[in-house]
XYZ file of C-alpha atoms in Angstrom:
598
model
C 99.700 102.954 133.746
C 102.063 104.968 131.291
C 101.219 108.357 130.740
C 101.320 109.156 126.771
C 101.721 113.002 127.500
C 104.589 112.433 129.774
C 106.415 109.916 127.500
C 105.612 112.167 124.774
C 107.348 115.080 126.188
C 110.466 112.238 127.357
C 110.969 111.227 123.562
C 111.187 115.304 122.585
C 114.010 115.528 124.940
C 115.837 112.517 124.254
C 118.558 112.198 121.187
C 117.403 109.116 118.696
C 119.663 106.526 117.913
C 119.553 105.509 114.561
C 121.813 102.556 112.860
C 124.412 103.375 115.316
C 124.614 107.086 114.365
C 123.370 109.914 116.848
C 120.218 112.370 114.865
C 118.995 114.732 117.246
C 115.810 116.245 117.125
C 116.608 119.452 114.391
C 117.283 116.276 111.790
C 113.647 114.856 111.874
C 112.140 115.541 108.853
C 108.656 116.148 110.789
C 110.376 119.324 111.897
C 110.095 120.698 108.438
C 106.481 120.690 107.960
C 105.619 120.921 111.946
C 104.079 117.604 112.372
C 103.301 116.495 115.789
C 101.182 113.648 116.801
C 98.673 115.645 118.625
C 97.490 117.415 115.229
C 96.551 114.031 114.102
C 92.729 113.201 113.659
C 92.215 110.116 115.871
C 90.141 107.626 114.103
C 87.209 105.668 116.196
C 88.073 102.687 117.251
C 87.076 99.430 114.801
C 83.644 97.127 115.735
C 82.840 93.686 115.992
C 80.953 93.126 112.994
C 80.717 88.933 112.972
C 80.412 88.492 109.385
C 79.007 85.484 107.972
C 80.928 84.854 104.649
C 80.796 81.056 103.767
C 77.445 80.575 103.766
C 75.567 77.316 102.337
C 74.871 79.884 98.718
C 78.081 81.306 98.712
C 79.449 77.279 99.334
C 77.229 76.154 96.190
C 78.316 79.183 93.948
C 81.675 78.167 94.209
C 80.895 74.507 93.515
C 78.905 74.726 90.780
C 81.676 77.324 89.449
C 84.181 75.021 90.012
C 82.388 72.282 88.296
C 81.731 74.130 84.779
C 85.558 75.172 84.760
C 86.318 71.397 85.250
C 83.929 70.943 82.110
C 85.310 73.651 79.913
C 88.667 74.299 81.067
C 90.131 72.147 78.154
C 88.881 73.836 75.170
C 91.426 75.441 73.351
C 91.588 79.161 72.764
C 94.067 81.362 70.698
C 97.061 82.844 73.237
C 99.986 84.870 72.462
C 101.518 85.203 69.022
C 97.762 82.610 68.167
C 99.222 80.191 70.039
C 96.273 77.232 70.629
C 96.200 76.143 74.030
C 93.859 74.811 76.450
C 91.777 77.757 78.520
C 92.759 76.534 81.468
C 96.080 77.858 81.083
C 94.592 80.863 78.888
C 92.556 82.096 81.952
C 96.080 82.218 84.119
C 98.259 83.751 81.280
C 96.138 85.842 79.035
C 93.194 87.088 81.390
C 95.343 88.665 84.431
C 93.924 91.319 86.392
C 95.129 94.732 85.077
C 93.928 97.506 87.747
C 92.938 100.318 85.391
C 89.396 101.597 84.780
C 87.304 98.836 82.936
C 85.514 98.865 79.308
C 84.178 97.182 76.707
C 87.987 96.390 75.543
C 89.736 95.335 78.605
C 86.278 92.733 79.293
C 86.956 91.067 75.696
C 90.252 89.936 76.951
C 88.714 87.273 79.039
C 88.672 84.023 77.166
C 85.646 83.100 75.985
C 83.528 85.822 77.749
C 80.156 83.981 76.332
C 80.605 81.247 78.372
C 80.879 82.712 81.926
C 78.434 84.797 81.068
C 76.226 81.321 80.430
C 77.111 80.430 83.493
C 76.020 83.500 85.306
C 72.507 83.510 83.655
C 71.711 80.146 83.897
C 72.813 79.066 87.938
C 70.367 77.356 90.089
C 68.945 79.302 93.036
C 70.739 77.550 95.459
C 73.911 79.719 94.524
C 71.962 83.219 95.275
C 72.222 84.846 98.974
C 68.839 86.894 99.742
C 71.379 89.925 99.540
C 72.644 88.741 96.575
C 76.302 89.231 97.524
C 77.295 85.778 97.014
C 80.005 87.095 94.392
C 81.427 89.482 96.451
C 81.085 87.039 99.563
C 83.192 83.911 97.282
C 85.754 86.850 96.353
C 86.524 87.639 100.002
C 86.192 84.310 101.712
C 89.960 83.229 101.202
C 91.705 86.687 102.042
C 90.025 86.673 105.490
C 89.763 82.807 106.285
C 93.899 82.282 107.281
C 95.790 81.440 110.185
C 95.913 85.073 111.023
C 91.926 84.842 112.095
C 90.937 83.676 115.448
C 87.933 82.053 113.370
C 90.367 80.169 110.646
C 88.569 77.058 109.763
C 91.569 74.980 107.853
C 88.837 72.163 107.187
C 86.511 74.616 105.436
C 85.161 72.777 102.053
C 86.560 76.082 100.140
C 89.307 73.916 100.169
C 88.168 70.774 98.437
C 87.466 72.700 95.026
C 89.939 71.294 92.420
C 90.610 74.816 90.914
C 90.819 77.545 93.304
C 93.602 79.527 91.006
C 91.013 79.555 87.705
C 88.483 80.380 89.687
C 89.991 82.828 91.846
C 90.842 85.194 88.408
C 87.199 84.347 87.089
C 85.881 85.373 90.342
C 87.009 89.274 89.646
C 86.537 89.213 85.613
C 83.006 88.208 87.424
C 82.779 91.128 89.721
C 83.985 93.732 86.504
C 80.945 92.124 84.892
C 78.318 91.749 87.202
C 79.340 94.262 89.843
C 76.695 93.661 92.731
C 75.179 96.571 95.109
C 76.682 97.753 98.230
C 79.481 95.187 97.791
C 82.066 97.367 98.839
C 80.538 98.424 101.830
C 80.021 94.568 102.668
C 84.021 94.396 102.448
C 84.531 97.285 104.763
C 82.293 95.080 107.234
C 85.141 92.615 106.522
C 87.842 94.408 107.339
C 86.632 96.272 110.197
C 85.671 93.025 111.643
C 89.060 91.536 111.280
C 90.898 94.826 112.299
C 88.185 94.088 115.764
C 90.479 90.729 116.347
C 93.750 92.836 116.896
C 95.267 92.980 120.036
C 98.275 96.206 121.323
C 101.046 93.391 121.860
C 100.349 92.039 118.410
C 100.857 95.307 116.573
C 104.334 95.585 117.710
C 107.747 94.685 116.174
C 110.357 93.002 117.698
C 113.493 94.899 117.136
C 116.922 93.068 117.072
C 119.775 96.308 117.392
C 122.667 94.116 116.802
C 121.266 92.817 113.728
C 123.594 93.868 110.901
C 120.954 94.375 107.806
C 118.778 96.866 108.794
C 115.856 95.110 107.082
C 116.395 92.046 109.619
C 116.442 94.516 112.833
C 112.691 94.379 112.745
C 110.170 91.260 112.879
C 106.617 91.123 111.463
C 103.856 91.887 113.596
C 100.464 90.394 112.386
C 99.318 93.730 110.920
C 102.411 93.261 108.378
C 102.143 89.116 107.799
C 98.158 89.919 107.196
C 98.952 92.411 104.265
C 101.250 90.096 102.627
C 98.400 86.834 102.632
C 95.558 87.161 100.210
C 94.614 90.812 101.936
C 91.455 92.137 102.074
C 92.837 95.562 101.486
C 93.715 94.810 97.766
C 90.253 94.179 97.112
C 89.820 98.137 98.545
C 92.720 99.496 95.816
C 91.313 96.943 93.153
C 87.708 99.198 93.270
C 89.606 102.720 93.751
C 91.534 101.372 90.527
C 88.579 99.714 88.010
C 85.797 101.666 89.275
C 85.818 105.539 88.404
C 84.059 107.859 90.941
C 83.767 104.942 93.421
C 84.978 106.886 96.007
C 82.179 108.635 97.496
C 82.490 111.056 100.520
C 80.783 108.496 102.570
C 83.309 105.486 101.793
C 86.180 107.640 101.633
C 85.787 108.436 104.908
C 85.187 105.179 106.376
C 88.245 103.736 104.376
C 90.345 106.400 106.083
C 89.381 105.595 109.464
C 89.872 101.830 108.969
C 92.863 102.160 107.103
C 94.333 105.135 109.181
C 93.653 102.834 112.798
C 95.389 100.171 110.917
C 98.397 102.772 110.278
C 98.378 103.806 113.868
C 96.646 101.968 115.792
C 94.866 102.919 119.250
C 93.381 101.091 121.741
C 91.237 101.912 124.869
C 91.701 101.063 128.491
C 90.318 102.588 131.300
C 88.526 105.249 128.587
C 92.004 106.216 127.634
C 92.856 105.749 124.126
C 96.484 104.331 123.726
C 98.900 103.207 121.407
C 99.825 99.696 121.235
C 103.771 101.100 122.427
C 101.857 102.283 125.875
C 101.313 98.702 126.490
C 105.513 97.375 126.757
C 106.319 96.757 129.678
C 109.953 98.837 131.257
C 111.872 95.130 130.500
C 111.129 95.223 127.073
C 110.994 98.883 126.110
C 114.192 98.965 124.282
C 113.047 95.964 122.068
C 109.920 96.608 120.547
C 108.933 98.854 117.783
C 105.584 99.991 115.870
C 105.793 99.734 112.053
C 103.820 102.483 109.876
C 101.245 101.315 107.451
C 100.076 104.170 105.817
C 96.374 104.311 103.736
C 96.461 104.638 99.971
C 97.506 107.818 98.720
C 93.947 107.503 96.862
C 92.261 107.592 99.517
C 94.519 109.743 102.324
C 93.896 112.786 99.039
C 89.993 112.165 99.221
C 89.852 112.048 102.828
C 91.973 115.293 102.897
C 89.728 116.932 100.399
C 86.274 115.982 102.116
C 87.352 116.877 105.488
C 87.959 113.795 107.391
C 91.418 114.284 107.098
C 93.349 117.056 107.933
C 96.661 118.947 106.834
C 98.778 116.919 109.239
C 97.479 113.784 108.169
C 97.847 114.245 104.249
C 101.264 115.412 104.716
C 102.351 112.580 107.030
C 100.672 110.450 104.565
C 103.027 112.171 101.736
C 106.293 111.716 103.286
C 105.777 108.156 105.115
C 107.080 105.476 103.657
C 104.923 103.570 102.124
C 106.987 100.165 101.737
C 107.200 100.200 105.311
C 111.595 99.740 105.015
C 112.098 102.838 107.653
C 108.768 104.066 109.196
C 109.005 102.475 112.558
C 108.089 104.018 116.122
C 110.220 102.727 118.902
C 108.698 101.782 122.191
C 111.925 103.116 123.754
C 111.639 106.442 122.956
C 114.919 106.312 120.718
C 113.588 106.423 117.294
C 110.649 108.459 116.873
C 111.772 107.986 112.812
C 108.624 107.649 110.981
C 110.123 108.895 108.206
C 113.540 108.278 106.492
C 115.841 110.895 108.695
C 119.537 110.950 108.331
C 120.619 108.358 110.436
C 118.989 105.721 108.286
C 120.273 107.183 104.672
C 123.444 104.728 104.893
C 121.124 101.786 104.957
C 118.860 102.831 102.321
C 119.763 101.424 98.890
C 116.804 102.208 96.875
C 114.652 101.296 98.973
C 112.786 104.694 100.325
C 109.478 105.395 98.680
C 107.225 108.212 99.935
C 103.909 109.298 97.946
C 105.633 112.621 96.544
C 106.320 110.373 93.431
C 102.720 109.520 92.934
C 101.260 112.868 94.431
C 103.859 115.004 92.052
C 103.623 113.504 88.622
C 101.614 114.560 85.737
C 98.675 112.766 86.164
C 98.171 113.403 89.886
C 98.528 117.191 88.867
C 95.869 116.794 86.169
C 93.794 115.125 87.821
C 93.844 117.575 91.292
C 94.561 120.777 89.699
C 91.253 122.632 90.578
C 91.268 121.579 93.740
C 92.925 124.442 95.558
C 92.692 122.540 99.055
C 94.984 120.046 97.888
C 96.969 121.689 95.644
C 97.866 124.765 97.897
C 99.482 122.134 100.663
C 101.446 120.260 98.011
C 103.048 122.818 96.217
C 103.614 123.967 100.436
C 105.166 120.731 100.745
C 107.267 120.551 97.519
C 108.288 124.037 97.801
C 109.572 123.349 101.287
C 111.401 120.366 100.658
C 113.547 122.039 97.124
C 113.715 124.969 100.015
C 115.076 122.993 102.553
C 117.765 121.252 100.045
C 118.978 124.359 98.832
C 119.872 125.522 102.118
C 122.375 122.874 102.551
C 125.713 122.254 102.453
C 127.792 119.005 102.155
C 125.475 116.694 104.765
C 122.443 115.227 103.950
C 119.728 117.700 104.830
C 116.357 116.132 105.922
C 114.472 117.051 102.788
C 117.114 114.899 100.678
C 115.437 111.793 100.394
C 111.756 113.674 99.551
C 113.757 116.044 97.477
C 114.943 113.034 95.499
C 111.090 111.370 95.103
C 109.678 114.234 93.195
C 108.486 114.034 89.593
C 108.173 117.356 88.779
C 110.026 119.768 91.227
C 109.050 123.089 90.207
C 109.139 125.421 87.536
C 111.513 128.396 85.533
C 112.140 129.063 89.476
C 113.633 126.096 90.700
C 115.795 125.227 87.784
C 117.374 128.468 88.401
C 118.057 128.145 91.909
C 119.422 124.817 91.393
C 121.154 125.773 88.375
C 122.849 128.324 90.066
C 123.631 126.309 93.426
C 125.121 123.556 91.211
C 127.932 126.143 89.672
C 129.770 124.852 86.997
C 129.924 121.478 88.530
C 128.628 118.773 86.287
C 125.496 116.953 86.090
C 125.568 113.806 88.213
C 123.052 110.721 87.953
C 121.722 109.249 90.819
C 123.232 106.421 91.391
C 121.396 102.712 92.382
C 122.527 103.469 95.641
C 121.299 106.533 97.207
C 124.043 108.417 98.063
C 122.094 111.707 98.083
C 125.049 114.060 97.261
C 124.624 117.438 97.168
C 125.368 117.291 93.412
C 122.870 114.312 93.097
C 120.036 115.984 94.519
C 120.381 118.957 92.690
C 120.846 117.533 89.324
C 117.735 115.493 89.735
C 115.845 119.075 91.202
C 117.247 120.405 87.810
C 116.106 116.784 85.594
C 112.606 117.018 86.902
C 111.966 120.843 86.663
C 109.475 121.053 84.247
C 107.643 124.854 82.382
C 104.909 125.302 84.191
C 101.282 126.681 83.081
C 102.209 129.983 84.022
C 105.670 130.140 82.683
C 106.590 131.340 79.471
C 110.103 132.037 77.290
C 110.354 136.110 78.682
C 110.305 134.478 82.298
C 112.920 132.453 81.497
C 115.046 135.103 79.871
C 114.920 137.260 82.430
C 115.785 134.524 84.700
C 118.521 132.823 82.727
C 119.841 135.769 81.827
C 120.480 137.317 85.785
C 122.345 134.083 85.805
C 126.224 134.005 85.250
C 125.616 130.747 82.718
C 128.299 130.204 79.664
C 126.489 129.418 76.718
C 128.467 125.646 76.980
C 126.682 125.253 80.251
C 123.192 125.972 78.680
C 123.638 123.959 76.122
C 125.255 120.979 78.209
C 121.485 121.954 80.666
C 119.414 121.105 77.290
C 121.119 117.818 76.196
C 120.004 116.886 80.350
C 116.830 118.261 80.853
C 115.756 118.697 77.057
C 112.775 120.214 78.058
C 114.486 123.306 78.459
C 115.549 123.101 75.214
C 113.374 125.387 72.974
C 113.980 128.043 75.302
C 117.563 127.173 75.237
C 117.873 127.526 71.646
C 115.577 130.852 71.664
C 117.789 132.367 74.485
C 121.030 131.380 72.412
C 119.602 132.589 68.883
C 120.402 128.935 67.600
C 117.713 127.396 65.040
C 116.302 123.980 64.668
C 118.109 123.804 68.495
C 115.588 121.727 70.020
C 115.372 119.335 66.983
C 118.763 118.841 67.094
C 119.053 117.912 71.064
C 116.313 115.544 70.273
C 118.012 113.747 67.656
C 120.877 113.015 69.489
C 118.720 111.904 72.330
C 117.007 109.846 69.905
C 120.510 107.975 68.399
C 122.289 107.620 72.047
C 122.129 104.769 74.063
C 119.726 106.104 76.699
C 117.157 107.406 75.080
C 116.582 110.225 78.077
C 119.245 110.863 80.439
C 116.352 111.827 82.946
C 114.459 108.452 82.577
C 115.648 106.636 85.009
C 115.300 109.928 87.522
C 111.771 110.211 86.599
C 109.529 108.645 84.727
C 107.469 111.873 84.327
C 109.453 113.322 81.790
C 109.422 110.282 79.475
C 106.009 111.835 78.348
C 107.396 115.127 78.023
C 109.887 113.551 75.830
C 107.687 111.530 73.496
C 105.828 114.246 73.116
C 108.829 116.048 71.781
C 110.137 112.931 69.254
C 106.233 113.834 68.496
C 106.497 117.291 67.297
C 110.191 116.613 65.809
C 109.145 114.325 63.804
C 111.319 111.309 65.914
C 108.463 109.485 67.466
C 107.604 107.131 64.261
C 112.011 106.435 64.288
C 112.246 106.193 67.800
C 109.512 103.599 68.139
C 109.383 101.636 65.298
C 112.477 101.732 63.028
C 115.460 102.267 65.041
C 117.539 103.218 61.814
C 119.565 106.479 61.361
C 117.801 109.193 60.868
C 119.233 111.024 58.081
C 116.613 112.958 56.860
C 115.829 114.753 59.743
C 120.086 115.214 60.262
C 119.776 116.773 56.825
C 117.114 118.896 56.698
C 118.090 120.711 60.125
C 121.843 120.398 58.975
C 120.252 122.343 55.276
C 118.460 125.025 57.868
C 121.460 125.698 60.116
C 125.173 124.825 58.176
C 127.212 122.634 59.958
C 127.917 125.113 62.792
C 125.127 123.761 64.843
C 125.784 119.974 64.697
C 129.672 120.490 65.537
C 128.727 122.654 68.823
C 126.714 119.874 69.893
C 129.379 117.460 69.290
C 132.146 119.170 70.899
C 129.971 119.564 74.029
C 129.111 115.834 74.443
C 132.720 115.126 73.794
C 133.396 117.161 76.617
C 130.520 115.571 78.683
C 132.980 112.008 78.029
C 129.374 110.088 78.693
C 129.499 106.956 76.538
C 125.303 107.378 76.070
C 126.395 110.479 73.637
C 129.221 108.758 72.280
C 127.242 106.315 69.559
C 125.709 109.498 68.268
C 128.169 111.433 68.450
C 129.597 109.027 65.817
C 127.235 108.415 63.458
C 127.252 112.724 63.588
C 130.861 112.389 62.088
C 130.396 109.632 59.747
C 127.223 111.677 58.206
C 129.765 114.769 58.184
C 132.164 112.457 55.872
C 129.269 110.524 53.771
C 129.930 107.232 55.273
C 127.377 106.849 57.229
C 125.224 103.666 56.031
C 121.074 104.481 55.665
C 120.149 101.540 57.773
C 122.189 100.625 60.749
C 120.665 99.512 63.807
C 122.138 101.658 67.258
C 120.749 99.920 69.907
């Protein structure tokens, strides 16, 4: 039998090899935040529930469903730009599923609503369970019946209905209607049930070394081909998503132990629990692999909060990544990556994505802001990652892929520090390809850097101005991050500043240079255009705006307009260039009212 503790302390000692390159243990990025397995919560293993889904009322439901779309599904109803066409194809293309909280609105965009609702009312008995989950029961019946269950029945008469795909997106507008108790908690039977099925030699990977895409050095194991069928777990997120509050203490902690054994999952023998990895045999040690799965960031936050997580596990969950590219355990002891570490960045073209993007943005913050539990280890985390990346030098630090997935980095603070790190080299966009410069990293710290609640304009003076920065290099800082840019023009004593960076912004090709860095800001900006007056132009028009050139060019002379100008010249970025134009041809008066940029 293998000993966990013993090959514990053999993968500590041992050097990983990663993609050919040598990372030894100082360049995982667990190291940073102290993360060690044994600080994990272990979650109990999952039960044999034998749930009976299909049964005769849930087979009749579906039947008689089927039958009244078969009836109906001809009628025509109004689609896009009032369109006429027949509500079969109106269900498919106008009533999708959006996963947002649901009103009175979003249930009016199912196609005549009246009628399902008929249909609801009016079915025969012989389509109600005595539990009355018969809805929830026809919803779940196809993501759990597939040739990944022992108990797949390919002759089931689910099959024989003539339209499965119409009835599968009235079967949710159904559940958003007529939402039936302790449904969820039926599902979680579900899944627990299935999750009973797994066995430790099905969990793992087989790993090909030679293989020369690192996406085809790894196989699916049937954790991995069950999440992308018709997966139960969707139906989890869908409720998290539509249904507000839904996450009681009591179901956010049995998601987390479901989801969290299906991350990492344990099983016992001899009363020892043991990872699926503690299982290969010597032979085959050096080709198999365990793939991370990590829960909903949703739910890994609430289990955190309520106590069924702990520190460890919310910050594992923050840094893992959650596409599942590069968190893999190896069975050999060589790769205890389960997050992206340095070894892996030359293989990584976009495709690393971590929950500091969700966990850092504005709406996250919002939402989680009072909650000092969660907050306090975030801004831990974040803090330690822009910490971590300004300690570098020319490599790739372990912190540069995290540093790189934050929405908002920090504060007055941290655009300093970058600011200052960054000299007078220039901003550089990330690239498609993650290159994770030094340069890179730093300009999208700097992008991202937003004022925080407790800043204010002295902080930044004081700051700024400790700071050997050229007034060209502030002003270059506010056509980038534009954010920054009514301190900017305070600091530098130049009116209508900010109105003015905005207005180019609003006439260049790229509307905001930090965009494609991070979303986040593109609400700082519109709320900007908002206050400048822009938004209306921006959105709707896309015409010169000449009255807003002229009445800041009345307020401030030409002085201001030609500083700007000579600085984007400078930057030589073709996104400036168009506006940049239309600048000098409003200068000589032959600039024409209406001219579409874009």
């Amino acid at each position: 039998m293998v000993n966990p503790e013993e090959m514990n302390n053999q993968n500590k000692q041992k050097a990983s090899v990663i993609t050919g390159l040598k990372i030894y243990k100082r360049n995982n990025p667990a190291d940073i935040f102290n993360i060690r397995e044994e600080l994990k919560t272990k979650p109990p293993l999952p039960q044999r529930k034998r749930m009976k889904v299909l049964t005769p009322a849930v087979m009749e439901f579906l039947k008689s469903l089927d039958s009244y779309v078969e009836e109906h599904k001809n009628l025509p109803v109004k689609g896009r730009d009032d369109e006429i066409i027949p509500l079969e194809k109106g269900i498919i293309e106008l009533a999708r599923i959006f996963p947002e909280p649901i009103d009175e609105d979003i249930l009016n965009r199912l196609p005549l609503r009246h009628l399902w609702e008929k249909w609801w009312n009016e079915r025969s008995g012989g389509t109600k369970d005595e539990d009355g989950l018969e809805l929830i029961k026809a919803i779940v019946y196809p993501r759990i019946n597939n040739s990944l269950n022992p108990d797949f029945d390919k002759n089931s008469p689910y099959y024989e209905l003539g339209n499965t795909e119409i009835i599968n997106t009235l079967l949710t507008w159904l559940l958003y209607l007529f939402y039936p108790e302790g449904s969820f908690e039926f599902i979680l039977d579900c899944l627990e049930d299935q999750l009973s099925y797994i066995k430790p030699e099905e969990c793992l990977s087989d790993y090909n070394p030679n293989e020369k895409e690192y996406f085809e050095r790894y196989s699916d194991d049937i954790r991995t081909k069950w999440m992308k069928e018709y997966s139960i777990i969707c139906l989890i997120e869908l409720y998290i998503r539509v249904f507000p509050g839904f996450l009681t203490t009591e179901r956010t902690g049995r998601c987390w132990n479901l989801l969290k054994w299906l991350d990492e999952p344990e099983f016992e023998r001899n009363g020892t629990k043991l990872s699926p990895l503690d299982f290969v045999s010597e032979s085959d040690k050096e080709f198999k692999a365990l793939k991370r799965i990590p829960p909903n960031i949703s739910i890994a936050v609430n289990a955190f909060s309520a106590g069924y997580a702990n520190e460890t596990d919310f910050v594992d969950n923050l840094i893992t990544d959650r596409n599942g590219c590069f968190g893999y355990k190896h069975a050999s002891g060589d790769n205890p990556c389960f997050y992206l570490s340095a070894g892996s960045f030359k293989d990584c073209i976009g495709g690393y994505h971590c929950n500091l993007d969700r966990t850092t943005d504005r709406f996250f913050i919002k939402e989680w802001k009072n909650n000092q539990k969660v907050m306090g280890v975030l801004n831990s985390v974040r803090d330690k990652i822009v910490e971590t990346e300004l300690a570098r030098g020319k490599n790739i630090s372990p912190a540069s892929a995290f540093a790189s997935e934050l929405e908002i980095s920090g504060g007055i603070d941290t655009l300093v520090k970058c600011l200052t790190k960054l000299e007078n080299r220039s901003f550089t966009k990330r690239k498609l390809k993650n290159t994770y410069s030094v340069d890179e990293v730093l300009t999208h710290l700097i992008v991202t850097s937003l004022p925080s609640d407790n800043d204010c304009y002295e902080t930044f003076r004081e700051k700024i101005g400790s700071g050997d920065f050229t007034e060209d290099r502030l002003i270059d800082l506010a056509l980038f991050a534009p954010q920054w840019a009514e301190y900017i023009g305070k600091y530098l004593n130049l009116d209508q500043f900010r109105e003015a960076v905005f207005w180019i912004h609003s006439h260049s090709y790229s509307e905001f240079d930090a965009r494609c860095l991070a979303m986040e800001l593109s609400f700082v900006w519109d709320k900007e255009l908002n206050d400048a007056g822009l938004i209306e132009y921006r959105t709707d028009k896309m015409l010169i705006d000449r009255e807003s050139f002229y009445r800041i060019h009345e307020k401030t002379g030409p002085g201001l307009w030609q500083k700007l100008i000579e600085i984007c010249k400078k930057k030589e970025d073709k996104r400036y260039m168009f506006a940049v134009a239309i600048l000098e041809k409003l200068f000589n008066g032959t600039a024409e009212a209406e001219i579409p940029f874009r």
